[in-house]
Amino acid sequence: AGVGMASRRFESYALLCWTLACASDALDPQTDMSLIMFTQEQANSMGAWCMDGSKGGFYHANASSAVNSSKLVIYIQGGGECRTKEACAMWQRKLGSSNYWPWTKRLRPYSSMSASADENPDFHDWAKLYIPYCSGDMHAGTRR
C-alpha cells in the first residue's frame, strides 16, 4: 500500500512540477536553474516535506529551443534513507532541510542536465527539472 501511495504522490508531484515549471523563468538556461518552492497547500496535498518539516521544492530551467519546449529532463537527487534515530538526526542536520537551498543551481556539465550541445547532444535544449532529496525516506518501485 505504501509504494502505491508513494507512486501516486510522485506522479502528482511530477505533474505539478511540470505545470509550475512551464510558467517560471530561469535566470540563464545555459547555466542556471531557478528554485521553485511549494506553497503550504501544495506541500500538504503531495506530502512534499523535508525531514525537518520545511517545504519541498525543485529547480527548473526552461527549454532553450521552441521545438523542444514541451520536452523535459528530470533528475531526482539520490541520497539514501536513514534507518535509525541516530542516523536520521545526523542526516537531518546535513541534508534534511530546504531552508538552506540556494535560489539558483548550476546545470551539471557533462550530464543529461547540461545545456551544451557538445556535452549533451540529445537533451541540451530541453527543459530541466532537478528534484532535491531532503526527506530521508526510501523510494522504491514495483514490477508489473
mmCIF file of N, CA and C in Angstrom:
data_model
loop_
_atom_site.group_PDB
_atom_site.id
_atom_site.type_symbol
_atom_site.label_atom_id
_atom_site.label_comp_id
_atom_site.label_asym_id
_atom_site.label_seq_id
_atom_site.Cartn_x
_atom_site.Cartn_y
_atom_site.Cartn_z
ATOM 1 N N ALA A 1 0.827 -1.196 0.000
ATOM 2 C CA ALA A 1 0.000 0.000 0.000
ATOM 3 C C ALA A 1 0.868 1.256 0.000
ATOM 4 N N GLY A 2 1.981 1.258 0.754
ATOM 5 C CA GLY A 2 2.840 2.426 0.835
ATOM 6 C C GLY A 2 3.494 2.782 -0.482
ATOM 7 N N VAL A 3 3.920 1.756 -1.243
ATOM 8 C CA VAL A 3 4.578 2.011 -2.516
ATOM 9 C C VAL A 3 3.597 2.614 -3.505
ATOM 10 N N GLY A 4 2.354 2.088 -3.542
ATOM 11 C CA GLY A 4 1.341 2.640 -4.441
ATOM 12 C C GLY A 4 1.050 4.081 -4.123
ATOM 13 N N MET A 5 0.950 4.400 -2.833
ATOM 14 C CA MET A 5 0.692 5.779 -2.421
ATOM 15 C C MET A 5 1.863 6.667 -2.814
ATOM 16 N N ALA A 6 3.086 6.164 -2.606
ATOM 17 C CA ALA A 6 4.271 6.950 -2.975
ATOM 18 C C ALA A 6 4.292 7.189 -4.476
ATOM 19 N N SER A 7 3.901 6.190 -5.255
ATOM 20 C CA SER A 7 3.872 6.332 -6.704
ATOM 21 C C SER A 7 2.861 7.392 -7.124
ATOM 22 N N ARG A 8 1.676 7.370 -6.520
ATOM 23 C CA ARG A 8 0.662 8.378 -6.845
ATOM 24 C C ARG A 8 1.142 9.766 -6.430
ATOM 25 N N ARG A 9 1.800 9.855 -5.278
ATOM 26 C CA ARG A 9 2.332 11.147 -4.844
ATOM 27 C C ARG A 9 3.365 11.660 -5.826
ATOM 28 N N PHE A 10 4.260 10.758 -6.282
ATOM 29 C CA PHE A 10 5.292 11.178 -7.211
ATOM 30 C C PHE A 10 4.676 11.646 -8.523
ATOM 31 N N GLU A 11 3.673 10.904 -9.023
ATOM 32 C CA GLU A 11 3.021 11.311 -10.270
ATOM 33 C C GLU A 11 2.392 12.692 -10.116
ATOM 34 N N SER A 12 1.727 12.937 -8.980
ATOM 35 C CA SER A 12 1.134 14.258 -8.728
ATOM 36 C C SER A 12 2.223 15.316 -8.620
ATOM 37 N N TYR A 13 3.300 14.971 -7.926
ATOM 38 C CA TYR A 13 4.425 15.872 -7.733
ATOM 39 C C TYR A 13 5.042 16.241 -9.078
ATOM 40 N N ALA A 14 5.280 15.229 -9.920
ATOM 41 C CA ALA A 14 5.894 15.480 -11.225
ATOM 42 C C ALA A 14 4.985 16.338 -12.100
ATOM 43 N N LEU A 15 3.681 16.069 -12.069
ATOM 44 C CA LEU A 15 2.741 16.861 -12.856
ATOM 45 C C LEU A 15 2.730 18.307 -12.379
ATOM 46 N N LEU A 16 2.700 18.506 -11.066
ATOM 47 C CA LEU A 16 2.705 19.867 -10.532
ATOM 48 C C LEU A 16 4.018 20.559 -10.866
ATOM 49 N N CYS A 17 5.137 19.834 -10.737
ATOM 50 C CA CYS A 17 6.436 20.419 -11.077
ATOM 51 C C CYS A 17 6.425 20.897 -12.515
ATOM 52 N N TRP A 18 5.960 20.067 -13.421
ATOM 53 C CA TRP A 18 5.936 20.413 -14.827
ATOM 54 C C TRP A 18 5.020 21.608 -15.063
ATOM 55 N N THR A 19 3.863 21.621 -14.435
ATOM 56 C CA THR A 19 2.907 22.722 -14.597
ATOM 57 C C THR A 19 3.504 24.029 -14.102
ATOM 58 N N LEU A 20 4.088 24.011 -12.913
ATOM 59 C CA LEU A 20 4.678 25.228 -12.356
ATOM 60 C C LEU A 20 5.923 25.644 -13.126
ATOM 61 N N ALA A 21 6.717 24.673 -13.505
ATOM 62 C CA ALA A 21 7.976 24.974 -14.174
ATOM 63 C C ALA A 21 7.754 25.620 -15.529
ATOM 64 N N CYS A 22 6.747 25.214 -16.234
ATOM 65 C CA CYS A 22 6.490 25.795 -17.549
ATOM 66 C C CYS A 22 6.172 27.278 -17.447
ATOM 67 N N ALA A 23 5.654 27.697 -16.309
ATOM 68 C CA ALA A 23 5.279 29.092 -16.138
ATOM 69 C C ALA A 23 6.406 29.925 -15.532
ATOM 70 N N SER A 24 7.512 29.284 -15.144
ATOM 71 C CA SER A 24 8.585 30.020 -14.474
ATOM 72 C C SER A 24 9.666 30.434 -15.462
ATOM 73 N N ASP A 25 10.496 31.356 -15.042
ATOM 74 C CA ASP A 25 11.626 31.785 -15.853
ATOM 75 C C ASP A 25 12.917 31.507 -15.104
ATOM 76 N N ALA A 26 13.849 30.791 -15.721
ATOM 77 C CA ALA A 26 15.159 30.558 -15.137
ATOM 78 C C ALA A 26 16.042 31.775 -15.416
ATOM 79 N N LEU A 27 17.097 31.937 -14.648
ATOM 80 C CA LEU A 27 17.994 33.075 -14.831
ATOM 81 C C LEU A 27 18.703 33.012 -16.181
ATOM 82 N N ASP A 28 19.379 31.922 -16.437
ATOM 83 C CA ASP A 28 20.083 31.715 -17.698
ATOM 84 C C ASP A 28 20.005 30.236 -18.026
ATOM 85 N N PRO A 29 19.184 29.845 -18.996
ATOM 86 C CA PRO A 29 19.004 28.425 -19.266
ATOM 87 C C PRO A 29 20.277 27.718 -19.702
ATOM 88 N N GLN A 30 21.309 28.473 -20.041
ATOM 89 C CA GLN A 30 22.578 27.847 -20.407
ATOM 90 C C GLN A 30 23.396 27.436 -19.187
ATOM 91 N N THR A 31 23.130 28.049 -18.032
ATOM 92 C CA THR A 31 23.959 27.738 -16.868
ATOM 93 C C THR A 31 23.192 27.518 -15.574
ATOM 94 N N ASP A 32 22.021 28.104 -15.414
ATOM 95 C CA ASP A 32 21.347 28.101 -14.114
ATOM 96 C C ASP A 32 19.933 27.548 -14.150
ATOM 97 N N MET A 33 19.534 26.981 -13.008
ATOM 98 C CA MET A 33 18.150 26.597 -12.772
ATOM 99 C C MET A 33 17.650 27.434 -11.604
ATOM 100 N N SER A 34 16.373 27.783 -11.621
ATOM 101 C CA SER A 34 15.763 28.575 -10.552
ATOM 102 C C SER A 34 15.046 27.677 -9.562
ATOM 103 N N LEU A 35 15.120 28.032 -8.294
ATOM 104 C CA LEU A 35 14.419 27.299 -7.244
ATOM 105 C C LEU A 35 12.955 27.710 -7.222
ATOM 106 N N ILE A 36 12.078 26.713 -7.183
ATOM 107 C CA ILE A 36 10.645 26.945 -7.019
ATOM 108 C C ILE A 36 10.212 26.156 -5.793
ATOM 109 N N MET A 37 9.787 26.857 -4.756
ATOM 110 C CA MET A 37 9.344 26.212 -3.520
ATOM 111 C C MET A 37 7.838 25.985 -3.582
ATOM 112 N N PHE A 38 7.399 24.866 -3.036
ATOM 113 C CA PHE A 38 5.971 24.597 -2.975
ATOM 114 C C PHE A 38 5.304 25.503 -1.950
ATOM 115 N N THR A 39 4.054 25.835 -2.202
ATOM 116 C CA THR A 39 3.266 26.557 -1.210
ATOM 117 C C THR A 39 2.882 25.571 -0.112
ATOM 118 N N GLN A 40 2.375 26.078 0.978
ATOM 119 C CA GLN A 40 1.906 25.239 2.086
ATOM 120 C C GLN A 40 0.843 24.251 1.586
ATOM 121 N N GLU A 41 -0.095 24.749 0.802
ATOM 122 C CA GLU A 41 -1.179 23.908 0.291
ATOM 123 C C GLU A 41 -0.643 22.806 -0.626
ATOM 124 N N GLN A 42 0.294 23.144 -1.511
ATOM 125 C CA GLN A 42 0.876 22.146 -2.414
ATOM 126 C C GLN A 42 1.650 21.093 -1.631
ATOM 127 N N ALA A 43 2.448 21.531 -0.669
ATOM 128 C CA ALA A 43 3.224 20.591 0.140
ATOM 129 C C ALA A 43 2.295 19.664 0.916
ATOM 130 N N ASN A 44 1.220 20.209 1.461
ATOM 131 C CA ASN A 44 0.257 19.378 2.188
ATOM 132 C C ASN A 44 -0.404 18.354 1.278
ATOM 133 N N SER A 45 -0.825 18.771 0.099
ATOM 134 C CA SER A 45 -1.564 17.863 -0.781
ATOM 135 C C SER A 45 -0.686 16.740 -1.333
ATOM 136 N N MET A 46 0.609 16.987 -1.467
ATOM 137 C CA MET A 46 1.504 15.973 -2.032
ATOM 138 C C MET A 46 2.386 15.298 -0.998
ATOM 139 N N GLY A 47 2.393 15.789 0.208
ATOM 140 C CA GLY A 47 3.314 15.259 1.195
ATOM 141 C C GLY A 47 4.753 15.624 0.870
ATOM 142 N N ALA A 48 4.943 16.794 0.268
ATOM 143 C CA ALA A 48 6.265 17.233 -0.190
ATOM 144 C C ALA A 48 6.973 18.024 0.908
ATOM 145 N N TRP A 49 7.411 17.298 1.924
ATOM 146 C CA TRP A 49 8.071 17.913 3.077
ATOM 147 C C TRP A 49 9.464 17.343 3.251
ATOM 148 N N CYS A 50 10.361 18.175 3.711
ATOM 149 C CA CYS A 50 11.688 17.704 4.075
ATOM 150 C C CYS A 50 11.621 17.119 5.484
ATOM 151 N N MET A 51 12.700 16.478 5.880
ATOM 152 C CA MET A 51 12.740 15.803 7.169
ATOM 153 C C MET A 51 12.501 16.752 8.342
ATOM 154 N N ASP A 52 12.962 17.994 8.234
ATOM 155 C CA ASP A 52 12.812 18.942 9.340
ATOM 156 C C ASP A 52 11.468 19.673 9.319
ATOM 157 N N GLY A 53 10.593 19.335 8.372
ATOM 158 C CA GLY A 53 9.292 19.990 8.283
ATOM 159 C C GLY A 53 9.253 21.171 7.326
ATOM 160 N N SER A 54 10.387 21.500 6.704
ATOM 161 C CA SER A 54 10.384 22.574 5.705
ATOM 162 C C SER A 54 9.759 22.050 4.417
ATOM 163 N N LYS A 55 9.217 22.973 3.616
ATOM 164 C CA LYS A 55 8.537 22.590 2.375
ATOM 165 C C LYS A 55 9.539 22.138 1.326
ATOM 166 N N GLY A 56 9.094 21.214 0.481
ATOM 167 C CA GLY A 56 9.905 20.758 -0.631
ATOM 168 C C GLY A 56 9.836 21.738 -1.792
ATOM 169 N N GLY A 57 10.587 21.449 -2.806
ATOM 170 C CA GLY A 57 10.611 22.290 -3.995
ATOM 171 C C GLY A 57 11.428 21.625 -5.074
ATOM 172 N N PHE A 58 11.773 22.382 -6.089
ATOM 173 C CA PHE A 58 12.552 21.851 -7.194
ATOM 174 C C PHE A 58 13.236 23.000 -7.917
ATOM 175 N N TYR A 59 14.206 22.648 -8.743
ATOM 176 C CA TYR A 59 14.894 23.620 -9.586
ATOM 177 C C TYR A 59 14.450 23.402 -11.032
ATOM 178 N N HIS A 60 14.350 24.489 -11.776
ATOM 179 C CA HIS A 60 13.859 24.404 -13.144
ATOM 180 C C HIS A 60 14.625 25.353 -14.060
ATOM 181 N N ALA A 61 14.852 24.886 -15.293
ATOM 182 C CA ALA A 61 15.367 25.738 -16.370
ATOM 183 C C ALA A 61 14.479 25.499 -17.586
ATOM 184 N N ASN A 62 14.058 26.563 -18.224
ATOM 185 C CA ASN A 62 13.235 26.456 -19.421
ATOM 186 C C ASN A 62 14.029 25.838 -20.564
ATOM 187 N N ALA A 63 13.318 25.253 -21.511
ATOM 188 C CA ALA A 63 13.948 24.748 -22.723
ATOM 189 C C ALA A 63 14.563 25.929 -23.473
ATOM 190 N N SER A 64 15.682 25.682 -24.136
ATOM 191 C CA SER A 64 16.336 26.771 -24.865
ATOM 192 C C SER A 64 15.940 26.805 -26.334
ATOM 193 N N SER A 65 15.075 25.891 -26.752
ATOM 194 C CA SER A 65 14.579 25.942 -28.131
ATOM 195 C C SER A 65 13.072 25.718 -28.136
ATOM 196 N N ALA A 66 12.397 26.406 -29.037
ATOM 197 C CA ALA A 66 10.940 26.289 -29.132
ATOM 198 C C ALA A 66 10.522 24.877 -29.547
ATOM 199 N N VAL A 67 11.305 24.250 -30.406
ATOM 200 C CA VAL A 67 10.944 22.924 -30.902
ATOM 201 C C VAL A 67 10.921 21.881 -29.777
ATOM 202 N N ASN A 68 11.719 22.070 -28.748
ATOM 203 C CA ASN A 68 11.760 21.133 -27.625
ATOM 204 C C ASN A 68 11.164 21.712 -26.348
ATOM 205 N N SER A 69 10.354 22.733 -26.454
ATOM 206 C CA SER A 69 9.805 23.397 -25.268
ATOM 207 C C SER A 69 8.867 22.505 -24.454
ATOM 208 N N SER A 70 8.333 21.455 -25.059
ATOM 209 C CA SER A 70 7.439 20.562 -24.319
ATOM 210 C C SER A 70 8.162 19.315 -23.808
ATOM 211 N N LYS A 71 9.482 19.251 -23.982
ATOM 212 C CA LYS A 71 10.259 18.092 -23.537
ATOM 213 C C LYS A 71 10.999 18.443 -22.244
ATOM 214 N N LEU A 72 11.133 17.442 -21.383
ATOM 215 C CA LEU A 72 11.638 17.684 -20.038
ATOM 216 C C LEU A 72 12.600 16.580 -19.611
ATOM 217 N N VAL A 73 13.761 16.971 -19.092
ATOM 218 C CA VAL A 73 14.699 16.053 -18.461
ATOM 219 C C VAL A 73 14.486 16.197 -16.956
ATOM 220 N N ILE A 74 14.248 15.086 -16.270
ATOM 221 C CA ILE A 74 14.029 15.109 -14.819
ATOM 222 C C ILE A 74 15.195 14.401 -14.142
ATOM 223 N N TYR A 75 15.812 15.069 -13.186
ATOM 224 C CA TYR A 75 16.873 14.476 -12.382
ATOM 225 C C TYR A 75 16.383 14.436 -10.943
ATOM 226 N N ILE A 76 16.309 13.239 -10.383
ATOM 227 C CA ILE A 76 15.896 13.077 -8.990
ATOM 228 C C ILE A 76 17.142 12.773 -8.177
ATOM 229 N N GLN A 77 17.492 13.669 -7.281
ATOM 230 C CA GLN A 77 18.698 13.512 -6.472
ATOM 231 C C GLN A 77 18.577 12.285 -5.575
ATOM 232 N N GLY A 78 19.628 11.512 -5.529
ATOM 233 C CA GLY A 78 19.688 10.383 -4.600
ATOM 234 C C GLY A 78 20.162 10.852 -3.237
ATOM 235 N N GLY A 79 20.252 9.957 -2.300
ATOM 236 C CA GLY A 79 20.734 10.372 -1.002
ATOM 237 C C GLY A 79 20.783 9.265 0.018
ATOM 238 N N GLY A 80 20.006 8.230 -0.164
ATOM 239 C CA GLY A 80 19.994 7.137 0.799
ATOM 240 C C GLY A 80 19.141 7.458 2.005
ATOM 241 N N GLU A 81 18.352 6.492 2.383
ATOM 242 C CA GLU A 81 17.462 6.715 3.519
ATOM 243 C C GLU A 81 18.208 6.543 4.826
ATOM 244 N N CYS A 82 17.660 7.109 5.884
ATOM 245 C CA CYS A 82 18.220 6.876 7.213
ATOM 246 C C CYS A 82 17.353 5.808 7.879
ATOM 247 N N ARG A 83 17.985 4.941 8.673
ATOM 248 C CA ARG A 83 17.266 3.787 9.232
ATOM 249 C C ARG A 83 17.212 3.762 10.752
ATOM 250 N N THR A 84 17.993 4.592 11.392
ATOM 251 C CA THR A 84 17.963 4.623 12.852
ATOM 252 C C THR A 84 17.724 6.058 13.311
ATOM 253 N N LYS A 85 17.314 6.205 14.552
ATOM 254 C CA LYS A 85 17.069 7.534 15.107
ATOM 255 C C LYS A 85 18.344 8.383 15.049
ATOM 256 N N GLU A 86 19.475 7.777 15.370
ATOM 257 C CA GLU A 86 20.746 8.496 15.365
ATOM 258 C C GLU A 86 21.138 8.906 13.944
ATOM 259 N N ALA A 87 20.992 7.980 12.994
ATOM 260 C CA ALA A 87 21.340 8.280 11.604
ATOM 261 C C ALA A 87 20.430 9.370 11.044
ATOM 262 N N CYS A 88 19.157 9.312 11.390
ATOM 263 C CA CYS A 88 18.218 10.330 10.897
ATOM 264 C C CYS A 88 18.523 11.704 11.494
ATOM 265 N N ALA A 89 18.915 11.736 12.761
ATOM 266 C CA ALA A 89 19.258 13.015 13.398
ATOM 267 C C ALA A 89 20.470 13.632 12.708
ATOM 268 N N MET A 90 21.481 12.822 12.387
ATOM 269 C CA MET A 90 22.662 13.335 11.706
ATOM 270 C C MET A 90 22.310 13.756 10.271
ATOM 271 N N TRP A 91 21.521 12.951 9.588
ATOM 272 C CA TRP A 91 21.132 13.239 8.212
ATOM 273 C C TRP A 91 20.321 14.527 8.138
ATOM 274 N N GLN A 92 19.422 14.719 9.098
ATOM 275 C CA GLN A 92 18.575 15.918 9.101
ATOM 276 C C GLN A 92 19.414 17.187 9.228
ATOM 277 N N ARG A 93 20.437 17.152 10.048
ATOM 278 C CA ARG A 93 21.289 18.335 10.224
ATOM 279 C C ARG A 93 22.018 18.692 8.941
ATOM 280 N N LYS A 94 22.374 17.694 8.138
ATOM 281 C CA LYS A 94 23.151 17.949 6.934
ATOM 282 C C LYS A 94 22.285 18.196 5.704
ATOM 283 N N LEU A 95 21.315 17.320 5.455
ATOM 284 C CA LEU A 95 20.608 17.348 4.174
ATOM 285 C C LEU A 95 19.091 17.398 4.298
ATOM 286 N N GLY A 96 18.555 17.341 5.492
ATOM 287 C CA GLY A 96 17.119 17.187 5.676
ATOM 288 C C GLY A 96 16.312 18.461 5.742
ATOM 289 N N SER A 97 16.778 19.522 5.110
ATOM 290 C CA SER A 97 16.076 20.800 5.159
ATOM 291 C C SER A 97 16.187 21.534 3.834
ATOM 292 N N SER A 98 15.120 22.228 3.475
ATOM 293 C CA SER A 98 15.181 23.087 2.285
ATOM 294 C C SER A 98 15.505 24.531 2.673
ATOM 295 N N ASN A 99 15.641 24.788 3.958
ATOM 296 C CA ASN A 99 15.866 26.164 4.425
ATOM 297 C C ASN A 99 17.161 26.783 3.912
ATOM 298 N N TYR A 100 18.104 25.958 3.501
ATOM 299 C CA TYR A 100 19.405 26.476 3.074
ATOM 300 C C TYR A 100 19.683 26.225 1.596
ATOM 301 N N TRP A 101 18.661 25.822 0.847
ATOM 302 C CA TRP A 101 18.865 25.629 -0.581
ATOM 303 C C TRP A 101 19.142 26.973 -1.241
ATOM 304 N N PRO A 102 20.106 27.037 -2.145
ATOM 305 C CA PRO A 102 20.357 28.298 -2.857
ATOM 306 C C PRO A 102 19.226 28.580 -3.847
ATOM 307 N N TRP A 103 19.023 29.842 -4.182
ATOM 308 C CA TRP A 103 17.949 30.234 -5.094
ATOM 309 C C TRP A 103 18.204 29.804 -6.521
ATOM 310 N N THR A 104 19.467 29.550 -6.854
ATOM 311 C CA THR A 104 19.799 29.034 -8.183
ATOM 312 C C THR A 104 20.724 27.831 -8.032
ATOM 313 N N LYS A 105 20.705 26.986 -9.034
ATOM 314 C CA LYS A 105 21.568 25.814 -9.056
ATOM 315 C C LYS A 105 22.164 25.709 -10.453
ATOM 316 N N ARG A 106 23.451 25.455 -10.518
ATOM 317 C CA ARG A 106 24.141 25.310 -11.804
ATOM 318 C C ARG A 106 23.726 24.010 -12.476
ATOM 319 N N LEU A 107 23.551 24.070 -13.785
ATOM 320 C CA LEU A 107 23.328 22.857 -14.556
ATOM 321 C C LEU A 107 24.592 22.017 -14.507
ATOM 322 N N ARG A 108 24.451 20.717 -14.401
ATOM 323 C CA ARG A 108 25.606 19.832 -14.287
ATOM 324 C C ARG A 108 26.276 19.625 -15.640
ATOM 325 N N PRO A 109 27.549 19.985 -15.755
ATOM 326 C CA PRO A 109 28.247 19.755 -17.031
ATOM 327 C C PRO A 109 28.430 18.261 -17.282
ATOM 328 N N TYR A 110 28.552 17.916 -18.549
ATOM 329 C CA TYR A 110 28.786 16.534 -18.976
ATOM 330 C C TYR A 110 27.758 15.558 -18.405
ATOM 331 N N SER A 111 26.501 15.967 -18.420
ATOM 332 C CA SER A 111 25.417 15.106 -17.954
ATOM 333 C C SER A 111 24.172 15.383 -18.799
ATOM 334 N N SER A 112 23.112 14.662 -18.528
ATOM 335 C CA SER A 112 21.856 14.907 -19.243
ATOM 336 C C SER A 112 21.246 16.244 -18.850
ATOM 337 N N MET A 113 21.807 16.915 -17.857
ATOM 338 C CA MET A 113 21.322 18.228 -17.431
ATOM 339 C C MET A 113 22.107 19.372 -18.079
ATOM 340 N N SER A 114 23.162 19.066 -18.790
ATOM 341 C CA SER A 114 23.982 20.105 -19.407
ATOM 342 C C SER A 114 23.222 20.798 -20.540
ATOM 343 N N ALA A 115 23.430 22.089 -20.680
ATOM 344 C CA ALA A 115 22.822 22.862 -21.770
ATOM 345 C C ALA A 115 23.774 23.005 -22.962
ATOM 346 N N SER A 116 24.897 22.326 -22.923
ATOM 347 C CA SER A 116 25.876 22.387 -24.010
ATOM 348 C C SER A 116 25.573 21.306 -25.046
ATOM 349 N N ALA A 117 25.438 21.708 -26.302
ATOM 350 C CA ALA A 117 25.188 20.745 -27.379
ATOM 351 C C ALA A 117 26.363 19.776 -27.539
ATOM 352 N N ASP A 118 27.578 20.238 -27.272
ATOM 353 C CA ASP A 118 28.747 19.361 -27.368
ATOM 354 C C ASP A 118 28.756 18.307 -26.264
ATOM 355 N N GLU A 119 28.407 18.715 -25.048
ATOM 356 C CA GLU A 119 28.405 17.806 -23.903
ATOM 357 C C GLU A 119 27.167 16.918 -23.868
ATOM 358 N N ASN A 120 26.049 17.425 -24.365
ATOM 359 C CA ASN A 120 24.758 16.763 -24.214
ATOM 360 C C ASN A 120 23.939 16.904 -25.504
ATOM 361 N N PRO A 121 24.357 16.229 -26.569
ATOM 362 C CA PRO A 121 23.699 16.445 -27.859
ATOM 363 C C PRO A 121 22.219 16.062 -27.894
ATOM 364 N N ASP A 122 21.804 15.134 -27.064
ATOM 365 C CA ASP A 122 20.410 14.684 -27.108
ATOM 366 C C ASP A 122 19.430 15.574 -26.350
ATOM 367 N N PHE A 123 19.845 16.129 -25.217
ATOM 368 C CA PHE A 123 18.908 16.831 -24.338
ATOM 369 C C PHE A 123 19.302 18.275 -24.004
ATOM 370 N N HIS A 124 20.324 18.818 -24.642
ATOM 371 C CA HIS A 124 20.845 20.135 -24.248
ATOM 372 C C HIS A 124 19.797 21.241 -24.282
ATOM 373 N N ASP A 125 18.843 21.155 -25.201
ATOM 374 C CA ASP A 125 17.874 22.252 -25.345
ATOM 375 C C ASP A 125 16.496 21.923 -24.773
ATOM 376 N N TRP A 126 16.401 20.853 -23.987
ATOM 377 C CA TRP A 126 15.147 20.506 -23.321
ATOM 378 C C TRP A 126 15.027 21.289 -22.013
ATOM 379 N N ALA A 127 13.815 21.404 -21.488
ATOM 380 C CA ALA A 127 13.612 21.966 -20.152
ATOM 381 C C ALA A 127 14.230 21.004 -19.140
ATOM 382 N N LYS A 128 14.706 21.540 -18.025
ATOM 383 C CA LYS A 128 15.368 20.733 -16.998
ATOM 384 C C LYS A 128 14.623 20.875 -15.677
ATOM 385 N N LEU A 129 14.493 19.749 -14.967
ATOM 386 C CA LEU A 129 13.863 19.727 -13.653
ATOM 387 C C LEU A 129 14.748 18.915 -12.722
ATOM 388 N N TYR A 130 15.221 19.539 -11.660
ATOM 389 C CA TYR A 130 16.082 18.889 -10.674
ATOM 390 C C TYR A 130 15.308 18.828 -9.368
ATOM 391 N N ILE A 131 15.072 17.622 -8.870
ATOM 392 C CA ILE A 131 14.297 17.450 -7.635
ATOM 393 C C ILE A 131 15.258 17.084 -6.509
ATOM 394 N N PRO A 132 15.510 18.022 -5.578
ATOM 395 C CA PRO A 132 16.404 17.730 -4.460
ATOM 396 C C PRO A 132 15.786 16.714 -3.495
ATOM 397 N N TYR A 133 16.630 15.969 -2.833
ATOM 398 C CA TYR A 133 16.214 14.950 -1.874
ATOM 399 C C TYR A 133 16.460 15.477 -0.466
ATOM 400 N N CYS A 134 15.413 15.593 0.320
ATOM 401 C CA CYS A 134 15.585 16.133 1.668
ATOM 402 C C CYS A 134 14.735 15.409 2.706
ATOM 403 N N SER A 135 14.065 14.330 2.321
ATOM 404 C CA SER A 135 13.121 13.679 3.231
ATOM 405 C C SER A 135 13.730 12.554 4.051
ATOM 406 N N GLY A 136 14.819 11.963 3.582
ATOM 407 C CA GLY A 136 15.454 10.873 4.319
ATOM 408 C C GLY A 136 14.715 9.551 4.198
ATOM 409 N N ASP A 137 13.649 9.501 3.394
ATOM 410 C CA ASP A 137 12.919 8.247 3.236
ATOM 411 C C ASP A 137 13.438 7.472 2.034
ATOM 412 N N MET A 138 12.898 6.278 1.844
ATOM 413 C CA MET A 138 13.326 5.428 0.753
ATOM 414 C C MET A 138 12.264 5.398 -0.338
ATOM 415 N N HIS A 139 12.708 5.488 -1.581
ATOM 416 C CA HIS A 139 11.801 5.400 -2.718
ATOM 417 C C HIS A 139 12.044 4.082 -3.423
ATOM 418 N N ALA A 140 10.976 3.389 -3.743
ATOM 419 C CA ALA A 140 11.100 2.108 -4.420
ATOM 420 C C ALA A 140 9.992 1.958 -5.447
ATOM 421 N N GLY A 141 10.225 1.114 -6.404
ATOM 422 C CA GLY A 141 9.218 0.854 -7.447
ATOM 423 C C GLY A 141 8.755 -0.586 -7.370
ATOM 424 N N THR A 142 7.842 -0.920 -8.244
ATOM 425 C CA THR A 142 7.349 -2.284 -8.320
ATOM 426 C C THR A 142 7.384 -2.744 -9.768
ATOM 427 N N ARG A 143 7.424 -4.034 -9.945
ATOM 428 C CA ARG A 143 7.361 -4.611 -11.282
ATOM 429 C C ARG A 143 5.925 -4.973 -11.586
ATOM 430 N N ARG A 144 5.572 -4.873 -12.837
ATOM 431 C CA ARG A 144 4.225 -5.291 -13.252
ATOM 432 C C ARG A 144 4.340 -6.334 -14.309
#
